[in-house]
Amino acid sequence: LTSPEDVAVRHFLDSWMMLPLIDELFPDKKGLRLIDVGTGAGFPGLPLKIARPDMSLVLLDSLQKRVNFLKQAAAVAGAENVECIHGRAEEAGRRSGYRDSFDIAAARAVASLPELCEYCLPFVRTGGFFIAMKGDSSEEANQARKAIHLLSGKLEDIKEFTLPGTDMKRSFIVIRKTGSTPQAYPRKAGKPHASPLL
């Protein structure tokens, strides 16, 4: 994407489409704690933080170069209470202070849903939510049923929509965390991709 219009619609607006869902899931809560797993250039985390300054945000990416950029971007945007961390989800998901501690884990088209569940659900507190941003979602949701169950989750909802100003189909797959993540997960780095929980 090169034009400002495309970036505005396909990155920023796409990220902001999550805001009504967050309001629905947490109607009265301020100061939510959100982690954006495999954030890349900061989507959806940074746009959500700009819209909701009271949110506590962690941006996680496995490339140090991206993390350096994210620190600069957050500073330029004037976003406070943003932590940019370099690491793999499989390792960060076992760290004290991150594991079982976020209201929301979000991921945008990072991997298949069974993989994403293993990357993201370990971060979510009991009663919180993992929100996967996807295109077509029905088949992936079915493929991830075993992973969702093993990782102490429950498929709560699938919100489908068309990205405004485009004909692009989008969906949010909403998974509620029902209990603590079993200690066996996440598995070692690379294992969720090589051998997803199908």
Coordinates of C-alpha atoms in Angstrom, one line a residue:
L1 CA 0.0 0.0 0.0
T2 CA 1.4 3.4 -1.0
S3 CA -1.3 6.0 -1.2
P4 CA -2.4 7.8 1.9
E5 CA -6.0 6.9 1.2
D6 CA -5.2 3.2 1.1
V7 CA -3.2 3.3 4.3
A8 CA -6.0 5.3 6.0
V9 CA -8.7 2.7 5.0
R10 CA -6.8 -0.6 4.9
H11 CA -4.7 -0.1 8.0
F12 CA -6.2 2.6 10.3
L13 CA -9.9 2.2 9.6
D14 CA -9.5 -1.5 9.6
S15 CA -8.0 -1.3 13.1
W16 CA -10.6 1.1 14.3
M17 CA -13.4 -1.2 13.3
M18 CA -12.5 -3.1 16.5
L19 CA -13.6 -0.2 18.7
P20 CA -17.4 -1.0 18.8
L21 CA -16.5 -4.6 19.6
I22 CA -14.3 -3.6 22.5
D23 CA -17.1 -1.4 23.8
E24 CA -19.5 -4.3 23.6
L25 CA -17.2 -6.7 25.4
F26 CA -16.2 -4.2 28.1
P27 CA -19.1 -1.6 28.3
D28 CA -18.0 0.0 31.5
K29 CA -14.3 -0.6 31.9
K30 CA -11.6 2.0 31.4
G31 CA -7.9 1.4 31.3
L32 CA -8.0 -1.9 29.5
R33 CA -4.8 -3.8 29.0
L34 CA -4.3 -4.9 25.4
I35 CA -1.4 -6.8 23.8
D36 CA -1.0 -6.7 20.0
V37 CA 0.8 -10.0 19.1
G38 CA 2.9 -9.9 15.9
T39 CA 2.1 -6.2 15.5
G40 CA 4.3 -5.5 12.5
A41 CA 4.0 -1.8 11.9
G42 CA 1.7 -1.3 14.9
F43 CA -1.7 -2.4 13.6
P44 CA -4.2 -2.7 15.2
G45 CA -2.5 -1.6 18.5
L46 CA -1.4 1.9 17.8
P47 CA -4.6 3.1 16.1
L48 CA -6.6 1.7 19.0
K49 CA -4.3 3.4 21.5
I50 CA -4.7 6.8 19.6
A51 CA -8.5 6.4 19.8
R52 CA -8.4 5.2 23.5
P53 CA -5.6 6.9 25.3
D54 CA -6.5 5.4 28.6
M55 CA -5.7 1.9 27.2
S56 CA -2.5 0.2 28.4
L57 CA -0.8 -1.2 25.2
V58 CA 1.9 -3.7 24.6
L59 CA 3.2 -4.2 21.1
L60 CA 5.0 -7.5 20.6
D61 CA 7.1 -8.3 17.5
S62 CA 9.9 -10.8 16.7
L63 CA 12.0 -8.3 14.7
Q64 CA 14.1 -5.7 16.6
K65 CA 14.0 -3.4 13.6
R66 CA 10.2 -3.2 13.8
V67 CA 10.3 -2.7 17.6
N68 CA 12.7 0.3 17.2
F69 CA 10.3 1.8 14.6
L70 CA 7.3 1.2 16.9
K71 CA 9.0 3.1 19.8
Q72 CA 9.6 6.1 17.5
A73 CA 6.0 5.9 16.1
A74 CA 4.5 5.8 19.6
A75 CA 6.6 8.8 20.7
V76 CA 5.7 10.8 17.6
A77 CA 2.0 10.0 18.1
G78 CA 2.3 11.2 21.7
A79 CA 1.0 7.8 23.0
E80 CA 1.9 7.2 26.6
N81 CA 1.8 3.9 28.5
V82 CA 2.9 1.9 25.4
E83 CA 5.5 -0.9 25.8
C84 CA 7.2 -2.2 22.7
I85 CA 8.9 -5.5 23.2
H86 CA 11.1 -7.7 21.1
G87 CA 10.4 -11.4 21.3
R88 CA 8.5 -14.4 20.1
A89 CA 5.0 -15.0 21.4
E90 CA 6.0 -18.5 22.4
E91 CA 8.6 -17.1 24.9
A92 CA 6.8 -13.9 26.0
G93 CA 3.6 -15.9 26.7
R94 CA 5.5 -17.6 29.5
R95 CA 6.8 -14.5 31.2
S96 CA 5.4 -13.3 34.5
G97 CA 3.5 -10.1 34.0
Y98 CA 2.4 -11.1 30.6
R99 CA 1.0 -14.6 31.0
D100 CA -2.7 -14.7 31.9
S101 CA -2.8 -10.9 32.5
F102 CA -4.3 -9.0 29.5
D103 CA -7.9 -8.0 29.0
I104 CA -7.5 -8.4 25.3
A105 CA -5.0 -10.0 23.0
A106 CA -5.3 -9.0 19.3
A107 CA -3.7 -10.3 16.2
R108 CA -4.1 -9.2 12.6
A109 CA -3.6 -11.8 9.9
V110 CA -0.4 -13.1 11.5
A111 CA -1.0 -16.8 11.0
S112 CA -3.6 -19.5 10.8
L113 CA -6.2 -19.4 13.7
P114 CA -5.0 -22.7 15.4
E115 CA -1.5 -21.1 15.5
L116 CA -2.8 -17.8 16.6
C117 CA -4.7 -19.3 19.5
E118 CA -1.5 -20.8 20.9
Y119 CA 0.4 -17.5 20.4
C120 CA -2.3 -15.3 21.9
L121 CA -4.5 -17.1 24.4
P122 CA -1.7 -17.6 27.0
F123 CA -1.6 -13.8 27.4
V124 CA -5.3 -13.4 28.2
R125 CA -6.6 -13.3 31.7
T126 CA -9.6 -15.5 32.6
G127 CA -12.7 -13.7 31.4
G128 CA -10.7 -11.7 28.9
F129 CA -10.8 -12.1 25.1
F130 CA -8.6 -13.0 22.2
I131 CA -9.7 -11.1 19.0
A132 CA -8.4 -12.4 15.7
M133 CA -8.7 -10.1 12.7
K134 CA -9.3 -12.2 9.6
G135 CA -10.8 -12.2 6.2
D136 CA -13.1 -15.2 5.6
S137 CA -13.4 -16.9 9.0
S138 CA -15.8 -19.8 9.1
E139 CA -13.5 -22.5 8.0
E140 CA -10.6 -21.3 10.2
A141 CA -12.9 -21.1 13.2
N142 CA -13.8 -24.8 12.7
Q143 CA -10.1 -25.8 12.3
A144 CA -9.3 -24.1 15.6
R145 CA -11.9 -25.8 17.8
K146 CA -9.4 -28.2 19.3
A147 CA -6.8 -25.4 19.9
I148 CA -9.4 -23.2 21.5
H149 CA -10.5 -26.0 23.9
L150 CA -7.0 -27.1 24.8
L151 CA -5.9 -23.5 25.6
S152 CA -8.9 -22.8 27.9
G153 CA -10.9 -20.8 25.5
K154 CA -14.5 -20.7 24.1
L155 CA -15.6 -19.4 20.7
E156 CA -17.8 -16.5 21.7
D157 CA -18.7 -14.8 18.4
I158 CA -17.7 -14.2 14.8
K159 CA -18.4 -10.6 13.6
E160 CA -18.4 -10.3 9.8
F161 CA -18.4 -7.0 8.0
T162 CA -17.3 -5.2 4.8
L163 CA -14.5 -2.7 5.2
P164 CA -16.1 0.7 4.5
G165 CA -15.2 2.2 1.2
T166 CA -14.1 -1.2 -0.2
D167 CA -15.6 -4.6 -1.1
M168 CA -13.2 -6.4 1.2
K169 CA -14.7 -8.9 3.6
R170 CA -13.4 -8.9 7.1
S171 CA -14.2 -10.6 10.4
F172 CA -13.4 -10.6 14.1
I173 CA -13.2 -14.0 15.7
V174 CA -13.9 -13.5 19.4
I175 CA -12.6 -16.1 21.8
R176 CA -13.3 -15.8 25.6
K177 CA -10.7 -17.1 28.0
T178 CA -12.4 -19.5 30.4
G179 CA -9.5 -20.5 32.7
S180 CA -5.7 -20.4 33.1
T181 CA -3.6 -21.6 30.2
P182 CA -2.3 -25.1 30.8
Q183 CA 1.5 -25.1 31.6
A184 CA 2.3 -27.1 28.5
Y185 CA 1.4 -24.1 26.3
P186 CA 2.7 -22.2 24.5
R187 CA 5.1 -24.9 23.2
K188 CA 8.7 -24.1 22.2
A189 CA 9.4 -21.5 19.5
G190 CA 8.5 -22.8 16.0
K191 CA 6.3 -25.7 17.3
P192 CA 2.9 -24.0 16.9
H193 CA 3.7 -23.3 13.3
A194 CA 5.3 -26.7 12.5
S195 CA 2.6 -28.7 14.3
P196 CA -0.6 -26.7 15.0
L197 CA -3.2 -27.9 17.4
L198 CA -5.6 -29.4 14.9

